[in-house]
Structures are given as C-alpha cells and as structure tokens.
C-alpha cells in the first residue's frame, strides 16, 4: 500500500494555480480558454495514469498470487525506466484480448468426428469423452487465434521484465512426424509413385488374393469342438481321432477351393500386368508372404478358439471326458491316467500346427519347384496355448483328484490286505457266535 501511494505521488503532476484575471478583454479570453484547455488536458492525463496504474497493480497482484512471491518493496530500475511502456502494452493487450473473434466452424468439428470410427463413439461414457475432446479442440483454437491476433496487432516490447509479468502456456504442438512449414505436394507425388513401383501389395492381383483368403477363412476352423459337450463324454482316443480327421478334411477342402482359386488367378497373364521382368522375383515373394500370413492366421485363430473352450470363466463349452476308476493288481487308479488326458488335449494343438505345411508356392507351382509356403504356427502362440491348457487341466482335475483320494481313504483298506489281516486275526481269537454275528 505504501508503494502504491508513493507511485501515485511520484506520477501525479502538480496542480496549476488558477489564473488571476481582472478584465475580460479578447486577449484575456484567449488566455482563459488556454488555461481551461490545459486543465482539461491535465485531468485527462491524470485519468490515463490512474488507469495505467490500476492495470499495473492488478497485474502485479495476480502475479504475486500465482507465484506466491514475497512483496516487492522497490521496483527494479529497469521497470522504473520502462514503466509507461510496460503499462501501455499491458493496457492495450487487455483491450485486444477482449475483442470478439470468429468462432470455430461447426463443419470442421463434424469433419473431425467423421474420421473417428463409429464403434469408438458408442456408449454414454464415450459420448462424454467425445464432448470433452471437442471442448479441448475449441479451447486450443480460441487460444491460438487470440495469440495470433495479439501478435499481429501489437509489437511486444523487448523488455526482459515483461516476460515475468505475463506467463503464457505453450501452444499445442503439431502431431509427431507432420511438418506443414513447406509445400508437400511434390514430395507426396514422388513418394506415391515410389510406393506404387516397389510395394507390390498395392497391385490389383494382391487385392484379389486378399479377397480369396477373406472369403475362404473368415468363418472357417480346422477343428471345432464347441458342440462336443452336448454330445456327451468322449475318451482320449476318440478325441485324437476326431482332431486328426477334422484337420485332414479341412486341409483337403482348403486345397480344393482356396488354393485352386489362387492357382487359377496366376494362370492368367493379366495377373502380372504392370510388373516388370526384374520385379518378378520380389512380386512372387510378396505373394508367398501374403499366403503365409493368411494360413498362419487360420492356424492361430483355430488354436485360440480351441483354448477358449477351457476358459475357467465360461464352462458352457467345456468338453466332457470319460474316465474310469479301475482296480488292478491291488491298485486303484484312473484310466486313462491324468497324464494321458493332458497329452490327448495337447495333441490337438500339435495336430493344428501340423496342418497345411505342404502348400506349394505359386512360383514353385508355375516352375515345377518344391518350395512351400511358410505356414508354421508361431512359436509364441503354441507355447501360450499349451501353458494355458495345462493350467486349465490342473484346475479342472482338482475334483477328480479329490474323488480318487476319498475312494482310497474309504475303501483302500479292503484291497490292500488290511481287511484280510483283520479277519484272520479275528478268527484266530475263536470268538463266540454272538461276536461273529
């Protein structure tokens, strides 16, 4: 408060004494008008100074509250030197920032939303998230436009202390990898031509090959045990047999439908339109990779569906297995054993992985070679499937293990010689008829 009073005293001009006029001649009237105009100018200057001081005090108070800095007892020499320049800039800045600006066009926002897949916008929570993101876009737009207008209208004084008075958050950065500072059309056309000439996946023949794979494998599985629970319990031998037969039939069907379409496609000369002679090898390599991805995708999807049957959270499709509790050579045990059951279930994964391993490449089929498409089930998929199935088998066999343990504890003494020994000892004691009874 004392600083404010001192500043007001320093920048308040001295009051002029009222003119002493005894007569009202023409020269005196001009002198009187001059003094009155002088007084009005002084009053106007005083109002401007008071307004500038008010803006300065408000700005300093906001800065002190934000930075929690100790009160300034004395203005720095640089601030005192450029005091009116700083006050004038801050005053004009406030005025410019209050000016209305053109709002963001709704068509732009709708165009942004049109680029977002509809599946990502369904649900109440996602609708609220979309609204928040649009509000953030509007805020960034208004902030950027306000700063752009400010920089075009005002020239910021080159005073270091002014940077401390106005702390502005940085503008939003452009997406990583995008640079709009220079023209891009020529480089885009050049890159597009290079892609078309070297990236064979864009060739029309590849699109047709993709359509063949999508149509053939979209809803197709090598083995499908999803309905085995409704058929009742199965034994391990039947499970292995069914898996082998199913994979064999599926392979025959794929080779007679999908593969014949692929071979027929490349039997036509139009399949190589636009492919230069020196590009044939890379073109057929691309075909082999595409066929490999399609076959591997089929194997992987079939494996995942089979593993999902044993999901502990959903037992509606959990297969039922027939197991006998047997007694042989004074031993009680399960048949097949628990190890045999685990081996039979894991056999299905191996059977899936061994299917479609002899599919000839298109180049080999055309030239009579022996090269085959890489259709091996990815190692990480096979490892994940077997580890998941082993854990599920252990969890689901806890019940049978407890049942077996209970049978041994309840009836094991009848078959391990304990009962016979007790009977012989009882007879040797020659009990009475009532004791026999």
CSV table of C-alpha atoms in Angstrom, one decimal:
chain,number,residue,atom,x,y,z
A,1,UNK,CA,0.0,0.0,0.0
A,2,UNK,CA,2.8,2.4,0.8
A,3,UNK,CA,4.4,1.6,-2.5
A,4,UNK,CA,1.2,2.5,-4.3
A,5,UNK,CA,0.9,5.8,-2.5
A,6,UNK,CA,4.5,6.6,-3.3
A,7,UNK,CA,3.9,5.8,-7.0
A,8,UNK,CA,0.8,7.9,-7.1
A,9,UNK,CA,2.7,10.8,-5.6
A,10,UNK,CA,5.6,10.5,-8.0
A,11,UNK,CA,3.5,10.3,-11.1
A,12,UNK,CA,0.8,12.9,-10.1
A,13,UNK,CA,1.5,16.3,-11.8
A,14,UNK,CA,1.5,19.4,-9.7
A,15,UNK,CA,-1.8,21.4,-9.8
A,16,UNK,CA,-1.7,24.6,-11.7
A,17,UNK,CA,-2.7,27.8,-9.8
A,18,UNK,CA,-6.0,29.3,-11.1
A,19,UNK,CA,-5.4,32.3,-13.4
A,20,UNK,CA,-6.0,35.7,-11.9
A,21,UNK,CA,-8.0,37.7,-14.4
A,22,UNK,CA,-9.5,41.1,-13.6
A,23,UNK,CA,-10.8,42.0,-17.0
A,24,UNK,CA,-12.3,40.1,-19.9
A,25,UNK,CA,-10.6,41.5,-23.0
A,26,UNK,CA,-10.2,39.4,-26.1
A,27,UNK,CA,-6.6,38.5,-25.2
A,28,UNK,CA,-7.7,37.7,-21.7
A,29,UNK,CA,-10.5,35.4,-23.0
A,30,UNK,CA,-7.9,33.6,-25.2
A,31,UNK,CA,-5.7,33.2,-22.2
A,32,UNK,CA,-8.6,31.9,-20.1
A,33,UNK,CA,-9.5,29.4,-22.8
A,34,UNK,CA,-5.9,28.3,-22.9
A,35,UNK,CA,-5.8,27.6,-19.2
A,36,UNK,CA,-9.1,25.8,-19.2
A,37,UNK,CA,-7.8,23.5,-22.1
A,38,UNK,CA,-4.6,23.0,-20.1
A,39,UNK,CA,-6.6,21.9,-17.1
A,40,UNK,CA,-8.7,19.5,-19.1
A,41,UNK,CA,-5.6,18.0,-20.6
A,42,UNK,CA,-4.1,17.6,-17.2
A,43,UNK,CA,-7.2,15.9,-15.9
A,44,UNK,CA,-7.2,13.6,-18.9
A,45,UNK,CA,-3.6,12.7,-18.4
A,46,UNK,CA,-4.3,12.0,-14.7
A,47,UNK,CA,-7.1,9.7,-15.6
A,48,UNK,CA,-4.9,7.8,-18.1
A,49,UNK,CA,-2.1,7.5,-15.4
A,50,UNK,CA,-4.6,6.2,-12.8
A,51,UNK,CA,-6.0,3.7,-15.3
A,52,UNK,CA,-2.5,2.5,-16.2
A,53,UNK,CA,-1.6,2.2,-12.5
A,54,UNK,CA,-4.7,0.2,-11.9
A,55,UNK,CA,-3.9,-2.2,-14.7
A,56,UNK,CA,-0.4,-2.5,-13.4
A,57,UNK,CA,-1.5,-3.1,-9.8
A,58,UNK,CA,-4.0,-5.8,-10.9
A,59,UNK,CA,-1.4,-7.5,-13.0
A,60,UNK,CA,1.2,-7.4,-10.2
A,61,UNK,CA,-1.4,-8.7,-7.7
A,62,UNK,CA,-2.3,-11.6,-9.9
A,63,UNK,CA,1.4,-12.4,-10.5
A,64,UNK,CA,2.1,-12.3,-6.7
A,65,UNK,CA,-0.8,-14.6,-6.0
A,66,UNK,CA,0.2,-17.0,-8.7
A,67,UNK,CA,3.9,-17.1,-7.9
A,68,UNK,CA,3.5,-16.7,-4.1
A,69,UNK,CA,6.5,-14.4,-4.2
A,70,UNK,CA,7.3,-12.0,-1.3
A,71,UNK,CA,6.1,-8.4,-1.6
A,72,UNK,CA,8.3,-6.1,-3.7
A,73,UNK,CA,9.5,-3.2,-1.6
A,74,UNK,CA,11.0,-1.4,-4.5
A,75,UNK,CA,10.6,-1.5,-8.2
A,76,UNK,CA,13.7,-2.6,-10.2
A,77,UNK,CA,15.5,0.0,-12.1
A,78,UNK,CA,14.5,-1.4,-15.5
A,79,UNK,CA,10.8,-1.5,-14.6
A,80,UNK,CA,11.1,2.2,-13.4
A,81,UNK,CA,12.8,3.1,-16.7
A,82,UNK,CA,10.3,1.4,-18.9
A,83,UNK,CA,7.3,1.9,-16.6
A,84,UNK,CA,5.0,3.7,-19.1
A,85,UNK,CA,5.9,1.3,-22.0
A,86,UNK,CA,5.0,-1.7,-19.9
A,87,UNK,CA,1.8,-0.2,-18.7
A,88,UNK,CA,0.8,0.9,-22.1
A,89,UNK,CA,1.5,-2.6,-23.6
A,90,UNK,CA,-0.5,-4.4,-20.8
A,91,UNK,CA,-3.4,-2.0,-21.2
A,92,UNK,CA,-3.6,-2.5,-24.9
A,93,UNK,CA,-3.1,-6.2,-24.6
A,94,UNK,CA,-6.2,-6.4,-22.3
A,95,UNK,CA,-8.2,-4.4,-24.9
A,96,UNK,CA,-7.2,-6.6,-27.7
A,97,UNK,CA,-7.9,-9.8,-25.8
A,98,UNK,CA,-11.5,-8.6,-25.1
A,99,UNK,CA,-12.2,-8.1,-28.8
A,100,UNK,CA,-14.6,-10.8,-30.2
A,101,UNK,CA,-13.1,-13.4,-32.6
A,102,UNK,CA,-14.6,-15.6,-35.2
A,103,UNK,CA,-15.6,-18.9,-33.6
A,104,UNK,CA,-14.5,-22.3,-34.9
A,105,UNK,CA,-16.8,-23.6,-37.7
A,106,UNK,CA,-19.1,-26.4,-36.7
A,107,UNK,CA,-18.3,-28.0,-40.1
A,108,UNK,CA,-14.7,-28.5,-39.0
A,109,UNK,CA,-15.8,-30.3,-35.9
A,110,UNK,CA,-18.1,-32.5,-37.8
A,111,UNK,CA,-15.3,-33.4,-40.2
A,112,UNK,CA,-13.1,-34.4,-37.3
A,113,UNK,CA,-15.8,-36.7,-35.9
A,114,UNK,CA,-16.4,-38.2,-39.3
A,115,UNK,CA,-12.8,-39.5,-39.2
A,116,UNK,CA,-13.4,-41.4,-35.9
A,117,UNK,CA,-14.8,-45.0,-36.3
A,118,UNK,CA,-18.4,-45.2,-35.1
A,119,UNK,CA,-17.5,-48.2,-32.8
A,120,UNK,CA,-15.2,-45.9,-30.7
A,121,UNK,CA,-18.1,-43.4,-30.1
A,122,UNK,CA,-20.8,-45.8,-28.9
A,123,UNK,CA,-21.8,-45.7,-25.3
A,124,UNK,CA,-22.5,-43.0,-22.8
A,125,UNK,CA,-19.0,-42.8,-21.4
A,126,UNK,CA,-17.5,-42.4,-24.9
A,127,UNK,CA,-20.1,-39.8,-25.8
A,128,UNK,CA,-19.0,-37.7,-22.8
A,129,UNK,CA,-15.3,-38.3,-23.7
A,130,UNK,CA,-16.1,-37.0,-27.3
A,131,UNK,CA,-17.7,-33.9,-25.9
A,132,UNK,CA,-14.7,-33.2,-23.7
A,133,UNK,CA,-12.3,-33.7,-26.6
A,134,UNK,CA,-14.3,-31.3,-28.8
A,135,UNK,CA,-14.3,-28.7,-26.0
A,136,UNK,CA,-10.5,-29.1,-25.8
A,137,UNK,CA,-10.2,-28.6,-29.5
A,138,UNK,CA,-12.3,-25.4,-29.3
A,139,UNK,CA,-10.2,-24.1,-26.4
A,140,UNK,CA,-7.0,-24.7,-28.3
A,141,UNK,CA,-8.4,-23.0,-31.4
A,142,UNK,CA,-9.5,-19.9,-29.4
A,143,UNK,CA,-6.2,-19.7,-27.6
A,144,UNK,CA,-4.2,-19.9,-30.8
A,145,UNK,CA,-6.4,-17.4,-32.6
A,146,UNK,CA,-6.2,-14.9,-29.7
A,147,UNK,CA,-2.4,-15.1,-29.6
A,148,UNK,CA,-2.3,-14.8,-33.4
A,149,UNK,CA,-4.4,-11.7,-33.3
A,150,UNK,CA,-2.4,-10.2,-30.5
A,151,UNK,CA,0.9,-10.8,-32.2
A,152,UNK,CA,-0.4,-9.2,-35.5
A,153,UNK,CA,-1.8,-6.1,-33.7
A,154,UNK,CA,0.8,-5.4,-31.0
A,155,UNK,CA,4.5,-5.5,-31.0
A,156,UNK,CA,5.8,-6.8,-27.8
A,157,UNK,CA,8.5,-4.5,-26.2
A,158,UNK,CA,11.9,-6.1,-25.9
A,159,UNK,CA,12.0,-5.9,-22.1
A,160,UNK,CA,13.0,-9.0,-20.1
A,161,UNK,CA,11.0,-8.0,-17.0
A,162,UNK,CA,7.8,-8.0,-19.2
A,163,UNK,CA,8.3,-11.8,-19.7
A,164,UNK,CA,8.0,-12.3,-15.9
A,165,UNK,CA,4.7,-10.4,-15.8
A,166,UNK,CA,2.9,-12.5,-18.5
A,167,UNK,CA,3.4,-16.2,-18.3
A,168,UNK,CA,1.8,-17.9,-21.3
A,169,UNK,CA,1.4,-21.7,-21.6
A,170,UNK,CA,3.0,-23.1,-24.8
A,171,UNK,CA,0.7,-23.6,-27.8
A,172,UNK,CA,-0.3,-27.2,-28.7
A,173,UNK,CA,2.4,-29.0,-30.7
A,174,UNK,CA,1.8,-30.4,-34.1
A,175,UNK,CA,1.4,-34.2,-34.4
A,176,UNK,CA,4.8,-36.0,-34.4
A,177,UNK,CA,6.1,-36.5,-37.9
A,178,UNK,CA,3.9,-33.9,-39.6
A,179,UNK,CA,5.5,-30.8,-40.9
A,180,UNK,CA,3.4,-28.2,-42.7
A,181,UNK,CA,6.1,-25.5,-42.8
A,182,UNK,CA,6.8,-26.1,-46.5
A,183,UNK,CA,4.9,-27.4,-49.6
A,184,UNK,CA,4.3,-31.1,-49.5
A,185,UNK,CA,2.5,-31.9,-52.8
A,186,UNK,CA,5.6,-32.7,-54.9
A,187,UNK,CA,7.2,-34.9,-52.2
A,188,UNK,CA,3.8,-36.7,-51.8
A,189,UNK,CA,3.5,-37.4,-55.5
A,190,UNK,CA,7.1,-38.7,-55.6
A,191,UNK,CA,6.6,-41.0,-52.6
A,192,UNK,CA,3.3,-42.3,-54.1
A,193,UNK,CA,5.0,-43.2,-57.3
A,194,UNK,CA,7.8,-44.9,-55.5
A,195,UNK,CA,5.3,-46.9,-53.4
A,196,UNK,CA,3.4,-48.0,-56.5
A,197,UNK,CA,6.5,-49.1,-58.3
A,198,UNK,CA,8.1,-51.0,-55.3
A,199,UNK,CA,5.3,-52.0,-52.9
A,200,UNK,CA,3.5,-54.9,-54.7
A,201,UNK,CA,0.8,-55.2,-52.0
A,202,UNK,CA,-1.0,-52.4,-53.8
A,203,UNK,CA,-1.2,-54.4,-57.1
A,204,UNK,CA,-4.8,-55.3,-58.1
A,205,UNK,CA,-3.8,-59.0,-58.1
A,206,UNK,CA,-2.9,-58.8,-54.4
A,207,UNK,CA,-6.3,-57.3,-53.7
A,208,UNK,CA,-8.0,-60.3,-55.4
A,209,UNK,CA,-5.8,-62.7,-53.4
A,210,UNK,CA,-6.8,-60.9,-50.2
A,211,UNK,CA,-10.5,-61.4,-51.2
A,212,UNK,CA,-9.9,-65.1,-51.8
A,213,UNK,CA,-8.4,-65.5,-48.3
A,214,UNK,CA,-11.0,-63.5,-46.6
A,215,UNK,CA,-13.9,-65.4,-48.2
A,216,UNK,CA,-12.3,-68.8,-47.5
A,217,UNK,CA,-11.1,-68.3,-44.0
A,218,UNK,CA,-13.4,-65.7,-42.5
A,219,UNK,CA,-15.7,-68.2,-40.7
A,220,UNK,CA,-13.6,-71.4,-41.1
A,221,UNK,CA,-11.9,-73.6,-38.4
A,222,UNK,CA,-9.6,-76.6,-38.9
A,223,UNK,CA,-11.2,-78.3,-35.8
A,224,UNK,CA,-14.3,-77.3,-33.9
A,225,UNK,CA,-15.2,-78.9,-30.6
A,226,UNK,CA,-17.6,-76.2,-29.5
A,227,UNK,CA,-20.5,-78.7,-29.6
A,228,UNK,CA,-18.7,-81.7,-28.1
A,229,UNK,CA,-20.2,-81.1,-24.6
A,230,UNK,CA,-23.7,-81.6,-26.0
A,231,UNK,CA,-22.6,-85.0,-27.5
A,232,UNK,CA,-21.6,-86.3,-24.0
A,233,UNK,CA,-18.3,-87.6,-22.6
A,234,UNK,CA,-15.6,-88.7,-25.0
A,235,UNK,CA,-12.5,-90.8,-24.4
A,236,UNK,CA,-9.0,-89.6,-25.2
A,237,UNK,CA,-8.5,-91.9,-28.1
A,238,UNK,CA,-11.7,-90.6,-29.8
A,239,UNK,CA,-10.5,-87.0,-29.2
A,240,UNK,CA,-7.3,-87.6,-31.0
A,241,UNK,CA,-9.0,-89.4,-33.9
A,242,UNK,CA,-11.6,-86.6,-34.3
A,243,UNK,CA,-8.9,-84.0,-34.3
A,244,UNK,CA,-6.8,-85.8,-36.9
A,245,UNK,CA,-9.7,-86.4,-39.2
A,246,UNK,CA,-11.0,-82.9,-38.9
A,247,UNK,CA,-7.6,-81.3,-39.7
A,248,UNK,CA,-7.2,-83.7,-42.7
A,249,UNK,CA,-10.6,-82.9,-44.1
A,250,UNK,CA,-10.1,-79.2,-43.6
A,251,UNK,CA,-6.8,-79.3,-45.5
A,252,UNK,CA,-8.3,-81.1,-48.4
A,253,UNK,CA,-11.2,-78.6,-48.6
A,254,UNK,CA,-8.8,-75.6,-48.5
A,255,UNK,CA,-6.6,-77.1,-51.2
A,256,UNK,CA,-9.6,-77.9,-53.4
A,257,UNK,CA,-11.2,-74.4,-53.1
A,258,UNK,CA,-8.9,-71.6,-52.0
A,259,UNK,CA,-5.7,-72.9,-53.4
A,260,UNK,CA,-7.3,-73.7,-56.8
A,261,UNK,CA,-8.6,-70.2,-57.0
A,262,UNK,CA,-5.1,-68.8,-56.2
A,263,UNK,CA,-3.5,-71.0,-58.9
A,264,UNK,CA,-6.2,-70.1,-61.4
A,265,UNK,CA,-5.6,-66.4,-60.7
A,266,UNK,CA,-1.9,-66.6,-61.5
A,267,UNK,CA,-2.5,-68.8,-64.5
A,268,UNK,CA,-3.9,-65.7,-66.3
A,269,UNK,CA,-1.5,-63.3,-67.9
A,270,UNK,CA,-3.4,-60.3,-66.6
A,271,UNK,CA,-2.2,-61.2,-63.1
A,272,UNK,CA,1.2,-59.7,-63.9
A,273,UNK,CA,0.0,-56.5,-65.6
A,274,UNK,CA,2.4,-53.7,-64.8
A,275,UNK,CA,5.1,-55.9,-63.2
A,276,UNK,CA,8.4,-55.6,-64.9
A,277,UNK,CA,10.7,-58.5,-65.6
A,278,UNK,CA,13.2,-57.5,-63.0
A,279,UNK,CA,10.4,-57.3,-60.4
A,280,UNK,CA,9.0,-60.8,-60.8
A,281,UNK,CA,11.0,-62.3,-58.0
A,282,UNK,CA,10.0,-59.7,-55.5
A,283,UNK,CA,6.4,-59.9,-56.7
A,284,UNK,CA,6.2,-63.6,-56.2
A,285,UNK,CA,7.9,-63.2,-52.8
A,286,UNK,CA,5.1,-60.8,-51.9
A,287,UNK,CA,2.5,-63.3,-53.0
A,288,UNK,CA,4.2,-66.0,-50.8
A,289,UNK,CA,4.3,-63.7,-47.8
A,290,UNK,CA,0.6,-62.8,-48.2
A,291,UNK,CA,-0.4,-66.5,-48.5
A,292,UNK,CA,1.7,-67.3,-45.5
A,293,UNK,CA,0.0,-64.6,-43.4
A,294,UNK,CA,-3.4,-65.9,-44.4
A,295,UNK,CA,-2.6,-69.6,-43.5
A,296,UNK,CA,-0.9,-68.6,-40.2
A,297,UNK,CA,-3.9,-66.5,-39.3
A,298,UNK,CA,-6.1,-69.5,-39.8
A,299,UNK,CA,-4.0,-71.8,-37.6
A,300,UNK,CA,-3.7,-69.2,-34.9
A,301,UNK,CA,-7.4,-68.4,-34.8
A,302,UNK,CA,-8.3,-72.2,-34.7
A,303,UNK,CA,-5.8,-72.6,-31.8
A,304,UNK,CA,-7.3,-69.7,-29.9
A,305,UNK,CA,-10.8,-70.9,-30.3
A,306,UNK,CA,-9.9,-74.4,-29.0
A,307,UNK,CA,-8.1,-72.9,-26.0
A,308,UNK,CA,-11.1,-70.8,-25.2
A,309,UNK,CA,-13.2,-73.9,-24.7
A,310,UNK,CA,-11.3,-74.5,-21.5
A,311,UNK,CA,-11.8,-70.9,-20.2
A,312,UNK,CA,-12.4,-71.2,-16.4
A,313,UNK,CA,-14.7,-68.1,-16.5
A,314,UNK,CA,-17.0,-69.8,-19.0
A,315,UNK,CA,-17.6,-73.5,-18.7
A,316,UNK,CA,-20.6,-73.7,-21.0
A,317,UNK,CA,-18.5,-75.3,-23.8
A,318,UNK,CA,-16.0,-77.2,-21.6
A,319,UNK,CA,-15.6,-80.7,-23.1
A,320,UNK,CA,-16.5,-83.8,-21.1
A,321,UNK,CA,-14.1,-86.7,-20.9
A,322,UNK,CA,-14.8,-90.3,-20.0
A,323,UNK,CA,-12.5,-91.7,-17.3
A,324,UNK,CA,-12.9,-95.0,-15.4
A,325,UNK,CA,-11.8,-95.6,-11.8
A,326,UNK,CA,-10.2,-99.1,-12.0
A,327,UNK,CA,-8.8,-101.7,-9.6
A,328,UNK,CA,-6.0,-103.9,-10.9
A,329,UNK,CA,-3.1,-105.7,-9.1
A,330,UNK,CA,-4.2,-104.3,-5.7
A,331,UNK,CA,-4.1,-100.8,-7.1
A,332,UNK,CA,-6.9,-98.2,-7.6
A,333,UNK,CA,-6.3,-95.7,-10.4
A,334,UNK,CA,-7.9,-93.7,-13.2
A,335,UNK,CA,-8.0,-94.9,-16.8
A,336,UNK,CA,-6.8,-93.2,-18.8
A,337,UNK,CA,-4.4,-91.6,-16.4
A,338,UNK,CA,-4.4,-87.9,-15.8
A,339,UNK,CA,-1.1,-87.6,-17.7
A,340,UNK,CA,-2.7,-89.4,-20.7
A,341,UNK,CA,-5.7,-87.0,-20.6
A,342,UNK,CA,-3.3,-83.9,-20.6
A,343,UNK,CA,-1.3,-85.4,-23.5
A,344,UNK,CA,-4.5,-86.0,-25.6
A,345,UNK,CA,-5.7,-82.4,-25.2
A,346,UNK,CA,-2.3,-81.0,-26.1
A,347,UNK,CA,-2.2,-83.3,-29.1
A,348,UNK,CA,-5.0,-81.2,-30.6
A,349,UNK,CA,-2.7,-78.2,-30.6
A,350,UNK,CA,0.1,-80.1,-32.3
A,351,UNK,CA,-2.3,-81.5,-34.8
A,352,UNK,CA,-3.5,-78.0,-35.7
A,353,UNK,CA,0.2,-76.8,-36.1
A,354,UNK,CA,1.0,-79.7,-38.4
A,355,UNK,CA,-1.8,-78.9,-40.9
A,356,UNK,CA,-1.2,-77.0,-44.2
A,357,UNK,CA,2.6,-77.4,-44.0
A,358,UNK,CA,3.0,-78.6,-47.6
A,359,UNK,CA,1.2,-75.8,-49.6
A,360,UNK,CA,3.3,-75.1,-52.7
A,361,UNK,CA,4.2,-71.5,-53.5
A,362,UNK,CA,2.8,-70.0,-56.7
A,363,UNK,CA,6.2,-69.6,-58.2
A,364,UNK,CA,7.1,-73.3,-57.4
A,365,UNK,CA,3.8,-74.4,-58.9
A,366,UNK,CA,4.4,-72.4,-62.1
A,367,UNK,CA,8.0,-73.6,-62.5
A,368,UNK,CA,7.7,-77.1,-61.1
A,369,UNK,CA,9.7,-76.3,-57.9
A,370,UNK,CA,9.3,-77.8,-54.4
A,371,UNK,CA,9.2,-74.6,-52.3
A,372,UNK,CA,6.4,-74.4,-49.8
A,373,UNK,CA,4.6,-71.6,-48.1
A,374,UNK,CA,5.7,-70.8,-44.6
A,375,UNK,CA,2.5,-71.8,-42.6
A,376,UNK,CA,4.1,-72.8,-39.3
A,377,UNK,CA,2.1,-71.9,-36.2
A,378,UNK,CA,4.1,-69.1,-34.5
A,379,UNK,CA,6.1,-70.5,-31.6
A,380,UNK,CA,4.8,-68.0,-29.1
A,381,UNK,CA,1.2,-69.0,-30.0
A,382,UNK,CA,1.9,-72.7,-29.5
A,383,UNK,CA,3.7,-72.0,-26.2
A,384,UNK,CA,0.8,-69.8,-24.9
A,385,UNK,CA,-1.8,-72.4,-25.9
A,386,UNK,CA,0.0,-75.3,-24.2
A,387,UNK,CA,0.7,-73.4,-20.9
A,388,UNK,CA,-2.8,-72.1,-20.7
A,389,UNK,CA,-4.3,-75.6,-21.4
A,390,UNK,CA,-2.0,-77.2,-18.8
A,391,UNK,CA,-3.2,-74.8,-16.1
A,392,UNK,CA,-6.8,-75.3,-17.1
A,393,UNK,CA,-6.4,-79.1,-17.0
A,394,UNK,CA,-4.9,-78.9,-13.5
A,395,UNK,CA,-7.7,-76.7,-12.3
A,396,UNK,CA,-10.5,-78.9,-13.7
A,397,UNK,CA,-8.9,-82.1,-12.4
A,398,UNK,CA,-9.0,-81.0,-8.8
A,399,UNK,CA,-12.4,-82.5,-8.4
A,400,UNK,CA,-11.5,-86.0,-9.8
A,401,UNK,CA,-8.3,-86.0,-7.7
A,402,UNK,CA,-10.3,-85.3,-4.5
A,403,UNK,CA,-12.8,-88.1,-5.5
A,404,UNK,CA,-9.9,-90.5,-6.0
A,405,UNK,CA,-8.4,-89.6,-2.7
A,406,UNK,CA,-11.7,-90.1,-1.0
A,407,UNK,CA,-12.1,-93.6,-2.6
A,408,UNK,CA,-8.6,-94.7,-1.5
A,409,UNK,CA,-9.2,-93.5,2.1
A,410,UNK,CA,-12.6,-95.1,2.3
A,411,UNK,CA,-12.1,-98.4,0.6
A,412,UNK,CA,-8.3,-98.8,0.2
A,413,UNK,CA,-8.1,-101.0,3.3
A,414,UNK,CA,-10.4,-103.5,1.6
A,415,UNK,CA,-8.0,-104.2,-1.2
A,416,UNK,CA,-4.5,-103.6,0.3
A,417,UNK,CA,-4.6,-106.7,2.7
A,418,UNK,CA,-5.6,-104.8,5.8
A,419,UNK,CA,-9.1,-106.2,5.8
A,420,UNK,CA,-7.9,-109.8,5.3
A,421,UNK,CA,-5.4,-109.5,8.1
A,422,UNK,CA,-8.1,-108.2,10.5
A,423,UNK,CA,-10.4,-111.1,9.5
A,424,UNK,CA,-7.7,-113.7,10.1
A,425,UNK,CA,-6.8,-112.3,13.4
A,426,UNK,CA,-10.4,-112.2,14.4
A,427,UNK,CA,-10.9,-115.9,13.5
A,428,UNK,CA,-7.7,-116.9,15.4
A,429,UNK,CA,-9.2,-115.5,18.6
A,430,UNK,CA,-12.1,-118.0,18.4
A,431,UNK,CA,-14.9,-115.6,19.1
A,432,UNK,CA,-18.3,-116.6,20.1
A,433,UNK,CA,-21.3,-116.9,17.9
A,434,UNK,CA,-22.6,-113.5,19.1
A,435,UNK,CA,-19.3,-111.9,18.3
A,436,UNK,CA,-19.3,-113.5,14.8
A,437,UNK,CA,-22.8,-112.1,14.4
